[in-house]
Short mmCIF file of C-alpha atoms in Angstrom, two decimals:
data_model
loop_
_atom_site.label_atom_id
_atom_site.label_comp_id
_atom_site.label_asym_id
_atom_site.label_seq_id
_atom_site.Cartn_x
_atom_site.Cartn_y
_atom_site.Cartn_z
CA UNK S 531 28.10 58.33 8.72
CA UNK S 532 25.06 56.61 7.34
CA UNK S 533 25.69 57.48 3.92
CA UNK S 534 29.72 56.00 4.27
CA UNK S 535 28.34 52.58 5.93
CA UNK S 536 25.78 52.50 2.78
CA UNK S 537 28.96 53.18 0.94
CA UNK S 538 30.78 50.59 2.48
CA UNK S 539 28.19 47.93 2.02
CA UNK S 540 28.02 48.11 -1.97
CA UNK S 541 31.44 48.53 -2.33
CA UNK S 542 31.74 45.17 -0.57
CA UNK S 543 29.81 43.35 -3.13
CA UNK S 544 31.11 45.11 -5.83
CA UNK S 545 34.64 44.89 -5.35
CA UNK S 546 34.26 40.67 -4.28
CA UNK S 547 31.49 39.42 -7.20
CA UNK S 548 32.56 36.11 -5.55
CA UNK S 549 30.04 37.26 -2.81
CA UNK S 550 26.77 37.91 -5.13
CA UNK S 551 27.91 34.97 -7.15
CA UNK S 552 27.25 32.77 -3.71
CA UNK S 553 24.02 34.55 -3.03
CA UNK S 554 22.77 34.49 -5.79
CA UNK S 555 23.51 30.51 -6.33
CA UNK S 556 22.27 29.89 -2.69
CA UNK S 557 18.73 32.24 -3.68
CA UNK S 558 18.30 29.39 -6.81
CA UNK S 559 18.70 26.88 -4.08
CA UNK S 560 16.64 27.23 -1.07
CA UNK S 561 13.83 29.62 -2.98
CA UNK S 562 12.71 26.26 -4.87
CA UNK S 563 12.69 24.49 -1.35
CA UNK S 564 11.06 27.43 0.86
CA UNK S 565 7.93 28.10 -2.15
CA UNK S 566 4.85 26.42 -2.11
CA UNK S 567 5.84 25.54 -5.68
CA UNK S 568 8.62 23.00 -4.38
CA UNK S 569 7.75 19.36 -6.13
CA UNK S 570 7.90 16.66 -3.82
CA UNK S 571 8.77 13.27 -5.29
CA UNK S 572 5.74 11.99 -7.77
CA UNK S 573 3.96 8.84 -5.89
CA UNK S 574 5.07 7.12 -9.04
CA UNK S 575 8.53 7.91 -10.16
CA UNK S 576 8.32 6.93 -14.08
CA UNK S 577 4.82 7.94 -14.89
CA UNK S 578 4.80 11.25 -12.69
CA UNK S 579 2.60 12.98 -16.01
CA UNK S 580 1.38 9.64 -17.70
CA UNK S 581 -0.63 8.60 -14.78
CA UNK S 582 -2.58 11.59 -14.79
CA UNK S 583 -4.25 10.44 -18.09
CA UNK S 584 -6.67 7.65 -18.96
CA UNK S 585 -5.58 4.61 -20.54
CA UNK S 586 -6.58 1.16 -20.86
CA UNK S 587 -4.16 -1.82 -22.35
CA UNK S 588 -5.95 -4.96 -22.15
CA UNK S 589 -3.61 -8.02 -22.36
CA UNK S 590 -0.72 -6.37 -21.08
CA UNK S 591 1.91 -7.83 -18.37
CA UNK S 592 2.95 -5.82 -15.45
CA UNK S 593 5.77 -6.08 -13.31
CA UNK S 594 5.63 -5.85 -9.33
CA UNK S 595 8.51 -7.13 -6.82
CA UNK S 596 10.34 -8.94 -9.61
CA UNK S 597 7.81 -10.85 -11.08
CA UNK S 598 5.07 -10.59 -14.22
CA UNK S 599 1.69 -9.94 -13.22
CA UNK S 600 -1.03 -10.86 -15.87
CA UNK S 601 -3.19 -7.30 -15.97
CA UNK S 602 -6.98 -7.73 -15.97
CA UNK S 603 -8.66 -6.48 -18.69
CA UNK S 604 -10.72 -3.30 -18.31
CA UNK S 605 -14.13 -3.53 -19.09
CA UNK S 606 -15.40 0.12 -19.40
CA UNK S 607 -19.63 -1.25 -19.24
CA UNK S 608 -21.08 0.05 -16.23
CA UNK S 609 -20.64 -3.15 -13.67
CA UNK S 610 -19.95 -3.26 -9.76
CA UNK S 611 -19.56 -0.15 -9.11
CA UNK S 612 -23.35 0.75 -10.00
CA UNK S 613 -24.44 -1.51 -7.53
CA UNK S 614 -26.31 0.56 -4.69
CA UNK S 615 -25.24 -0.35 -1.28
CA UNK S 616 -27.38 -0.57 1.83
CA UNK S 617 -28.11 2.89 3.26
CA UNK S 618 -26.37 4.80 1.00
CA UNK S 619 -29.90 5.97 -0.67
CA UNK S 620 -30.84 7.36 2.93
CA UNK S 621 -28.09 9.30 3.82
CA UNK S 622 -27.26 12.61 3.27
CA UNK S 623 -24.69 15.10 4.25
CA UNK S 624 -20.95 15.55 2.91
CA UNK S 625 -18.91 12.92 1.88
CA UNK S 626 -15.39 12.65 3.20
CA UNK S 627 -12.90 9.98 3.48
CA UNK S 628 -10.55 9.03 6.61
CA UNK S 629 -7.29 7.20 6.05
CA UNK S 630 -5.34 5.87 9.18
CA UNK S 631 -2.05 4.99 8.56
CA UNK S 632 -1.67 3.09 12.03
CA UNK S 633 -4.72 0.84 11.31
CA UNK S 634 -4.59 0.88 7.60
CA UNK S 635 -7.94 1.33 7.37
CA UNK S 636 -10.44 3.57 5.00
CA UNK S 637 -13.61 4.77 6.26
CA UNK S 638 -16.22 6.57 4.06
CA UNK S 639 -18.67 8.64 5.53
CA UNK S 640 -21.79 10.76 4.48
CA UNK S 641 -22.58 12.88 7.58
CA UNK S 642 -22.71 10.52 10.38
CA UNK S 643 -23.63 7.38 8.17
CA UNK S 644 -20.79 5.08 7.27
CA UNK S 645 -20.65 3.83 3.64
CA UNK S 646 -17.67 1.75 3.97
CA UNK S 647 -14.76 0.67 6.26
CA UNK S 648 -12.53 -1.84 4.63
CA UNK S 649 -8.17 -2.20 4.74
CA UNK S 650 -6.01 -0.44 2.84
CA UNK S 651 -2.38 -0.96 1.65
CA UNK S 652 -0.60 2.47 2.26
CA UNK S 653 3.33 3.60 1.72
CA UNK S 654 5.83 1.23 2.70
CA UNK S 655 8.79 2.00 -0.27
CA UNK S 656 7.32 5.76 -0.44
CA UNK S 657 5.55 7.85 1.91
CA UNK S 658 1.80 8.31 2.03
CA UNK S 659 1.43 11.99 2.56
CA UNK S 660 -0.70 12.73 5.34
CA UNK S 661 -3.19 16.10 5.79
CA UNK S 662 -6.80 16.91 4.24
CA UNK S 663 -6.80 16.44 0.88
CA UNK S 664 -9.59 17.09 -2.11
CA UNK S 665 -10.11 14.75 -5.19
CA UNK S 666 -9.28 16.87 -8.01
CA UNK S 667 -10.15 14.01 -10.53
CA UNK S 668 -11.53 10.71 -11.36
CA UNK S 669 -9.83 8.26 -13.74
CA UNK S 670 -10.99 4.99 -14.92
CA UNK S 671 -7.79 3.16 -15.80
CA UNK S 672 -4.09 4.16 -16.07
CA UNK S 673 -0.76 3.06 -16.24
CA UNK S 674 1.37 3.33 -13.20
CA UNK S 675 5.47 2.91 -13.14
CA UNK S 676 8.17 3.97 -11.24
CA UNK S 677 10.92 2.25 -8.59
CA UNK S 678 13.94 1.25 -9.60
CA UNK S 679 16.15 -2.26 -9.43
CA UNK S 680 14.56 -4.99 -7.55
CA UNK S 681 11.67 -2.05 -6.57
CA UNK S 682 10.67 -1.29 -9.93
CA UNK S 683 7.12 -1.89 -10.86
CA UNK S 684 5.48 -0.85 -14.29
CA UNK S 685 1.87 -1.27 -13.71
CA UNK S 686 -0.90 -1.37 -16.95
CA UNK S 687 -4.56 -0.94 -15.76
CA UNK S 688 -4.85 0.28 -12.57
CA UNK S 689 -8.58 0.77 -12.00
CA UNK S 690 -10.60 3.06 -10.24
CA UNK S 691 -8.11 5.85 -9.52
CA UNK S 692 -8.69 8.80 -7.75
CA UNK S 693 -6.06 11.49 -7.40
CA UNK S 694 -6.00 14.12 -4.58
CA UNK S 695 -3.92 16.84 -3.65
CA UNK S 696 -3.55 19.80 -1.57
CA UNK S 697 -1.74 23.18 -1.16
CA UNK S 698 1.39 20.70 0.26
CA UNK S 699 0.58 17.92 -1.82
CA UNK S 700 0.19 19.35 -5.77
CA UNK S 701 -1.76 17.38 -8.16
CA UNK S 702 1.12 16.93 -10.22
CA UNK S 703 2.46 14.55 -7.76
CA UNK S 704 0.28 11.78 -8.81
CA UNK S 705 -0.87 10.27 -4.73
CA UNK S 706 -4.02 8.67 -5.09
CA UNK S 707 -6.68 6.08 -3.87
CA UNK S 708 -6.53 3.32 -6.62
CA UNK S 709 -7.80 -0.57 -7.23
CA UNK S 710 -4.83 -3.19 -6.70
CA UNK S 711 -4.32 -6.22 -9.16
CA UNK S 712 -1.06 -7.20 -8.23
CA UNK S 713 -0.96 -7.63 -4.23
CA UNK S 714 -3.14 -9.10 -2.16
CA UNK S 715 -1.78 -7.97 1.63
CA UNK S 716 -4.35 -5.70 2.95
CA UNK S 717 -3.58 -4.31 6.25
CA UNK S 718 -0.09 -4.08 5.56
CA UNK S 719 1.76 -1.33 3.71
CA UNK S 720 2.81 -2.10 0.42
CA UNK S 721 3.16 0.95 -1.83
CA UNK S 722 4.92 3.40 -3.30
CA UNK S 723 2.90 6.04 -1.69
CA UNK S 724 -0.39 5.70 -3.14
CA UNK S 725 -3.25 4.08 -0.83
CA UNK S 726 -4.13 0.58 -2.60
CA UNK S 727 -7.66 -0.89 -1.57
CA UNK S 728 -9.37 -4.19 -3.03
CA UNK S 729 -10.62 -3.64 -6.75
CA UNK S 730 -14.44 -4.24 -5.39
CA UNK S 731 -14.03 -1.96 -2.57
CA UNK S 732 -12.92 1.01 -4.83
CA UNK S 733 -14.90 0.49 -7.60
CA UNK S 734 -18.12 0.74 -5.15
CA UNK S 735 -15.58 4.08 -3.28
CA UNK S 736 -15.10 5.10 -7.00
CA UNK S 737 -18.89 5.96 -7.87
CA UNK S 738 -19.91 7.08 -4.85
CA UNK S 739 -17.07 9.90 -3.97
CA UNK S 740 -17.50 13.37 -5.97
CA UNK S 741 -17.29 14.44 -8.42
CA UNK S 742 -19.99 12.65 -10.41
CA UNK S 743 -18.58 10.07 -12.79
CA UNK S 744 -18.45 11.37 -15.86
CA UNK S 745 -16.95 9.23 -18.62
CA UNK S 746 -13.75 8.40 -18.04
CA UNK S 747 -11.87 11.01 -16.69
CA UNK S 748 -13.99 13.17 -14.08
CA UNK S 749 -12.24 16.59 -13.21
CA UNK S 750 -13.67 18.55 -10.30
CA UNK S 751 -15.01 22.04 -10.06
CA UNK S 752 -15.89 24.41 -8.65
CA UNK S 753 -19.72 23.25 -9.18
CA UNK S 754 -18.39 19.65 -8.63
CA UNK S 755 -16.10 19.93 -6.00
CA UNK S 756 -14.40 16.64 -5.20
CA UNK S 757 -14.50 14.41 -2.00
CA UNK S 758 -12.23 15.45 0.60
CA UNK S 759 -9.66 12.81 2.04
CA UNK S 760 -8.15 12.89 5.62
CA UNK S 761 -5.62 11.18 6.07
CA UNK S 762 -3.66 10.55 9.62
CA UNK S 763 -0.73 8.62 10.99
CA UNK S 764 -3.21 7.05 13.42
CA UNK S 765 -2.49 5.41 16.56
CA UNK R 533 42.12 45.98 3.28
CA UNK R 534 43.11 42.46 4.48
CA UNK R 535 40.53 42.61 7.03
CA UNK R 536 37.79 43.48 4.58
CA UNK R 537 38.99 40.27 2.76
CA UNK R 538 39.02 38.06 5.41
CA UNK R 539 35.45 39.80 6.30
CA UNK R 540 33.89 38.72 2.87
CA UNK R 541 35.38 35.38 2.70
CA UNK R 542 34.09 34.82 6.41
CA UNK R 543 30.43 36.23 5.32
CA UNK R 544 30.54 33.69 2.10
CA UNK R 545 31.17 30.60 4.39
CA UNK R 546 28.41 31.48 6.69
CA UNK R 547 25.98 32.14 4.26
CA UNK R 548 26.77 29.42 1.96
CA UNK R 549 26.37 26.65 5.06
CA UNK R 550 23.24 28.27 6.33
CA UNK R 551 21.68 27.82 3.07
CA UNK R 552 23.30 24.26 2.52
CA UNK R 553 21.62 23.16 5.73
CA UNK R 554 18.11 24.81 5.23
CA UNK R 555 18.15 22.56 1.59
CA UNK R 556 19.09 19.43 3.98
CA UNK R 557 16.65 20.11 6.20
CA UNK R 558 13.71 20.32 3.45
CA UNK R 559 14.90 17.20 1.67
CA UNK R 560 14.76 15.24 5.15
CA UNK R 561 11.22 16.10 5.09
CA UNK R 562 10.61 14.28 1.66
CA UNK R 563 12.85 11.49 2.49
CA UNK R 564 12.10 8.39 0.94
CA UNK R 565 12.28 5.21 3.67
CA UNK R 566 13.66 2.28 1.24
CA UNK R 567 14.60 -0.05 4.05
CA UNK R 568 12.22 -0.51 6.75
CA UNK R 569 12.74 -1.92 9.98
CA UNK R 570 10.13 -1.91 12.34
CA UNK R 571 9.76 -2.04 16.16
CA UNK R 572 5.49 -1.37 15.48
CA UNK R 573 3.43 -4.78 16.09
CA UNK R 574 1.56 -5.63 12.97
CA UNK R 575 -1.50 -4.61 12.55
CA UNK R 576 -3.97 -7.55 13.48
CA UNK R 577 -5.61 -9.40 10.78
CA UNK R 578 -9.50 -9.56 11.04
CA UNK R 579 -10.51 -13.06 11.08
CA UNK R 580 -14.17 -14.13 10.65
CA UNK R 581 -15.86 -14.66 14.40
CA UNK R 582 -16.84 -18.60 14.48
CA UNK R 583 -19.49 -19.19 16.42
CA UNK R 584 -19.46 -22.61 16.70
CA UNK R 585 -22.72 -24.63 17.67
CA UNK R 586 -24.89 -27.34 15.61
CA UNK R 587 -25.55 -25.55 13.18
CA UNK R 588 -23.78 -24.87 10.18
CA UNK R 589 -22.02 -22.06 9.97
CA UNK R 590 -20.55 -20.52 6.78
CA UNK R 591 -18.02 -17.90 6.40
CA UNK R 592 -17.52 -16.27 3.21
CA UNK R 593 -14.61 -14.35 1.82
CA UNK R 594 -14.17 -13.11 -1.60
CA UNK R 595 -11.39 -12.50 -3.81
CA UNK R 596 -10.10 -9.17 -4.23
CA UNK R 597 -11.54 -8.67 -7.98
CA UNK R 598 -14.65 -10.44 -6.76
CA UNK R 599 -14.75 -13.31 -9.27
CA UNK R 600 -13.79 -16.12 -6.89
CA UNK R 601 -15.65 -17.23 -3.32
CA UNK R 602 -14.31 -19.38 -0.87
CA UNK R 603 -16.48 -20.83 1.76
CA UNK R 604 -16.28 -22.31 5.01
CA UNK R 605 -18.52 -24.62 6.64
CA UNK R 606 -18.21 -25.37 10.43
CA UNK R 607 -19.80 -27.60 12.51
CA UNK R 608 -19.35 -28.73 16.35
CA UNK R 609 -19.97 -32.41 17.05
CA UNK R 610 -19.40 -32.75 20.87
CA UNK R 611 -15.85 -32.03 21.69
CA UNK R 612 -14.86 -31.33 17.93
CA UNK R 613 -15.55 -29.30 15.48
CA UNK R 614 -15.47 -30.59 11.76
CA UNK R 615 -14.31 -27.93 8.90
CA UNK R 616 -15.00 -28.16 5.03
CA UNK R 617 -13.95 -25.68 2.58
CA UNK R 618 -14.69 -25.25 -1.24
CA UNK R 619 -14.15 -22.42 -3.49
CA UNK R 620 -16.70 -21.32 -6.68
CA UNK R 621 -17.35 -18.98 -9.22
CA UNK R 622 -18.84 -16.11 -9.47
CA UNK R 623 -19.67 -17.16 -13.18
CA UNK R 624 -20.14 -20.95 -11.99
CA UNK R 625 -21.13 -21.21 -8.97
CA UNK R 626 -20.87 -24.88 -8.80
CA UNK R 627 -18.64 -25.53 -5.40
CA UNK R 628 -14.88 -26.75 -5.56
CA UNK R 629 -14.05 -28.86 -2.59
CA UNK R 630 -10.67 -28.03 -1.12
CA UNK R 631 -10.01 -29.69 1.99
CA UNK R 632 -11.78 -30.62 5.13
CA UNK R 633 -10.39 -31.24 8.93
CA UNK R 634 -11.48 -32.31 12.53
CA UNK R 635 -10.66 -29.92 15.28
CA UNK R 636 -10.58 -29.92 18.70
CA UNK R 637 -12.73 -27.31 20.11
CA UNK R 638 -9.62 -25.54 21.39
CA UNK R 639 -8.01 -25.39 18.37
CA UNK R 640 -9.82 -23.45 14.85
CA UNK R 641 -8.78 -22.90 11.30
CA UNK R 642 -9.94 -19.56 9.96
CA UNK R 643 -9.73 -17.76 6.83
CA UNK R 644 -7.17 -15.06 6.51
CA UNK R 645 -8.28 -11.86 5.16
CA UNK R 646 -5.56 -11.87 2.59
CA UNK R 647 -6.70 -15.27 1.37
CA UNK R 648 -6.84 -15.47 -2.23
CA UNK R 649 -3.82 -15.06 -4.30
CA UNK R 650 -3.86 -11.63 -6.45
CA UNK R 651 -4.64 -14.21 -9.58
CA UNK R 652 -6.76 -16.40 -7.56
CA UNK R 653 -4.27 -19.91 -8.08
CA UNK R 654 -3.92 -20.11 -4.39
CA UNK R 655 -5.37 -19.60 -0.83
CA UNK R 656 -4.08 -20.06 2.17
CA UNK R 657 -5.51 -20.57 5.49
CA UNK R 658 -4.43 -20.73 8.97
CA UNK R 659 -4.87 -23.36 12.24
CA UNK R 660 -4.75 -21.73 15.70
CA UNK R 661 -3.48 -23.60 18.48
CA UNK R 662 -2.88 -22.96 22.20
CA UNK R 663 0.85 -23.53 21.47
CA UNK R 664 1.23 -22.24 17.66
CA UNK R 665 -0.42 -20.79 14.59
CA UNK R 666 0.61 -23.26 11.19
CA UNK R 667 -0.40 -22.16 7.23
CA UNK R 668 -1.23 -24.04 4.82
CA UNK R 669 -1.62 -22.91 0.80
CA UNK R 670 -3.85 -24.57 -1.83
CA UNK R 671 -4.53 -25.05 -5.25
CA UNK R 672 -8.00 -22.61 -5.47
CA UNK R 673 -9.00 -25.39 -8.31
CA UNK R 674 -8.30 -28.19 -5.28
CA UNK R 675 -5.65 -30.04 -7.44
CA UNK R 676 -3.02 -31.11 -5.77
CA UNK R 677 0.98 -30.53 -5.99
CA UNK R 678 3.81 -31.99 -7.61
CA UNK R 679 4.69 -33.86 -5.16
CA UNK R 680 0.54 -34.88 -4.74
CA UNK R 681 0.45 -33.17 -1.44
CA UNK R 682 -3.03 -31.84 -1.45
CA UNK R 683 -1.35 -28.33 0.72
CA UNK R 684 1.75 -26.84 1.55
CA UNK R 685 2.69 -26.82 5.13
CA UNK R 686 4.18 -23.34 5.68
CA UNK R 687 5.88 -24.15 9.42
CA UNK R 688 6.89 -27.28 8.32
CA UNK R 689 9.00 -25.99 5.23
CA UNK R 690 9.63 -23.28 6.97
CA UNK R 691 11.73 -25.24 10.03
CA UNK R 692 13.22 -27.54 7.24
CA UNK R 693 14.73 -24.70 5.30
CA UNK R 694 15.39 -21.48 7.73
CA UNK R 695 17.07 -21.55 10.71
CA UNK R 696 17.23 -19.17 13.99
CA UNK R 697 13.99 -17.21 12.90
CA UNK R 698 10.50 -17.72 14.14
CA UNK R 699 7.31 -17.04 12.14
CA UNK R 700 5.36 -14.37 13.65
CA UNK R 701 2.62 -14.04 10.82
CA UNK R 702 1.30 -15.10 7.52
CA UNK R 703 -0.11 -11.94 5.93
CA UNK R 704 -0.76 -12.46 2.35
CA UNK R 705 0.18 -12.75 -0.91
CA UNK R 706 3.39 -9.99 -2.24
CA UNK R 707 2.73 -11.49 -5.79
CA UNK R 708 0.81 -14.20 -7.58
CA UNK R 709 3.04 -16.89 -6.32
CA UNK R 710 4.80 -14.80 -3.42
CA UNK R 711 3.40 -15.55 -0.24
CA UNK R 712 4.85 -13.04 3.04
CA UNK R 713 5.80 -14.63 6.25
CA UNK R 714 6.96 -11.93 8.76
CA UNK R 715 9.11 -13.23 11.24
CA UNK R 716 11.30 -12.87 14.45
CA UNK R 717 15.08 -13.76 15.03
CA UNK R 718 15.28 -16.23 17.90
CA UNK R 719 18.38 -14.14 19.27
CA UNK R 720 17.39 -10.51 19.68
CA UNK R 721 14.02 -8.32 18.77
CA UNK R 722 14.87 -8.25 15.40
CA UNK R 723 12.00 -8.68 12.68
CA UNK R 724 12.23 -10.05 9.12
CA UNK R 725 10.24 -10.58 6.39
CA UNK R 726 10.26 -14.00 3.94
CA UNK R 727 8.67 -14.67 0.45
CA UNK R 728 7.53 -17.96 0.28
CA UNK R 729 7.83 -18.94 -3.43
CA UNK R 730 5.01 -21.50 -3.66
CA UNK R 731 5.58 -22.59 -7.43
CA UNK R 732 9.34 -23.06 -5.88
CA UNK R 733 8.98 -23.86 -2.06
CA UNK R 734 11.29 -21.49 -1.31
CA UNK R 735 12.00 -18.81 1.11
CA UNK R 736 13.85 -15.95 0.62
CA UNK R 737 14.94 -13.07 3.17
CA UNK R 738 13.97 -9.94 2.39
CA UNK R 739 15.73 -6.55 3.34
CA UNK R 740 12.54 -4.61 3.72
CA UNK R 741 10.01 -5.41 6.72
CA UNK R 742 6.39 -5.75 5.61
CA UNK R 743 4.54 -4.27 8.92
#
């Protein structure tokens, strides 16, 4: 009786390929969704790979809402972000960074001591993705574009970036804490996902957070593990 | 023979709209908000505390990429108190004067934290009264307009060029010359955000709330 059913069953599929044909499409489908693999949209929709890399173009003009943006130039000498801040010698403990969404507000601690609380632009035309995060890697300066019609933005120079990802979150989808040339609304959301923060407040974030700047481009490791990032919807 | 056809055909639909709806479902998760409306109140902006006495008192804010300062002094004389601003340099720190009013001591004029324009042209600051809050934007070199007004009067253009909305907020600065004014429709609950074009003087509505 068994053995007939069993019968039955691959003579079904056989005799109507119409019926693997669907599985097999509907397999390709929902196994891309369903794996850990699955790429959510980049933070930055044109530069998903570019902004990964460090690049600096001085003089450029940037776009944002519509409207040309002069783009500082980078100056790669050590400068602000060198400068030591109060307490920050003293403390000791891990480093991690808190995001809330509600209050759009960053706060930096090392154990129990607070390096920094300042406001932060989050996602308003994208979503910030929220979770505990790592910093995989530190980048000077790089290009950021993406957007389209009267939301496209192409975006030379963005300083201080620092990109962070998790199992949900991959790397290659670009979300990051970076310095902000071309808005000046703090408090508010205003990205495309990213968290924006005052140039002086990241640059200081920027060489404290781990890894170690290193040149340029600092990846993490598993001797330099990065900072982790929290970041919550907030109340 | 039929039946086994109408079996597999039957099978097929199921399968194919489970597996539809389990790829809607994920996508919903990743879905993009282009148009936001929001019923959240915006987030406060920090102003400066002003303790206002004899003294002097100075409040400081920088701009974003830290080259620019602008200060203000404060100082109560009896019933008033008498503001001054200026802006300097980081590189010169020799001081700008901007503008300067007398207060009553129920009314204030603080420094947003948004102030400076992302290219440091303009500031903006904003008067608190018992009955309304007014903006005004300046040249961050103190020259004055076109028109030689030495500020723009944000409530005042505002009620001259949009009707049947009332301005909630002045947050800061979308752009280099793109000021954001977050309102509320007089009929209804519904909220709207304006650029105020300062080069132009215009407002224009925008389909996306900035909360």
């Amino acid at each position: 009786m068994v053995r007939r059913k069993r019968k039955k069953n691959i003579h079904f599929i056989l005799r109507y390929p119409i019926n693997l044909i669907v599985i097999l499409t509907l397999v390709g489908l929902i196994y891309p969704v369903v794996s850990k693999n699955y790429s959510m949209p980049c933070a930055n929709s044109l530069s998903c790979e570019e902004s990964l890399k460090f690049k600096v173009e001085n003089n450029a003009v940037g776009i944002f809402e519509n409207q040309k943006v002069n783009t500082p130039n980078i100056d790669l000498s050590p400068g602000i972000g060198n400068q030591s801040v109060l307490g920050e010698s003293n403390a000791t403990g891990e480093k991690h960074i808190y995001v809330n969404l509600a209050t759009q507000t960053l706060s930096a601690y090392q154990g129990d001591t607070l390096f920094m609380q300042t406001l932060i632009s989050s996602g308003l035309w994208g979503k910030t993705p929220t979770g505990d995060f790592t910093i995989w890697i530190k980048i000077r300066s790089t290009t950021m574009s993406g957007g389209s019609g009267a939301d496209y933005y192409n975006l030379p120079n963005v300083p201080y970036v620092m990109f962070f990802s998790n199992n949900q979150v991959p790397a290659s989808a670009g979300f990051s804490l970076h310095g902000t040339y071309w808005h000046n609304n703090f408090g508010h959301r205003m990205s495309h996902g990213c968290v924006n923060m005052k140039t002086t407040d990241v640059a200081k974030l920027y060489e404290w957070a781990d890894p170690p700047t290193a040149g340029n481009t600092t990846r993490a490791n598993d001797t330099n593990p990065g900072t982790k990032v929290t970041i919550i919807k907030g109340s | 023979m039929a039946t086994l056809r109408r079996k597999s055909i039957l099978i097929s639909l199921i399968i194919l709209i489970i597996g539809v709806s389990l790829v809607f479902l994920a996508k919903q998760s990743y879905k993009v908000e282009s148009r936001a409306f929001s019923a959240l109140h915006d987030s406060p902006t920090p102003n400066p505390t002003i303790i206002v006495s004899n003294a002097v008192q100075e409040t400081i804010m920088d701009s974003p990429d830290g080259k620019m300062t602008l200060k203000m002094e404060s100082q109560q004389q009896g019933d008033y108190v008498e503001y001054s601003f200026y802006t300097s340099s980081k590189s010169v720190p020799t001081k700008q004067y901007i503008f300067s009013k007398k207060e009553i001591v129920s009314d204030s004029i603080s420094i947003p934290y948004n102030t400076w324009s992302p290219n440091n042209s303009y500031l903006f600051l904003k008067e608190s009264t018992p009955v309304v809050n007014d903006y005004y934007v300046f040249f961050a070199s103190g020259k004055n307009f076109t028109d030689n007004s030495q500020y723009l009067d944000i409530q005042e253009l505002f009620a001259q060029r949009v009707t049947g909305y009332t301005i909630l907020d002045v947050t800061g600065w979308a752009a280099p010359n793109l000021l954001i004014v977050n309102t509320k429709a007089n009929q209804g609950e519904r909220k709207v955000s304006f650029w105020f074009n300062v080069a132009s003087k215009t407002f224009t509505q925008l389909g996306t709330y900035f909360y």
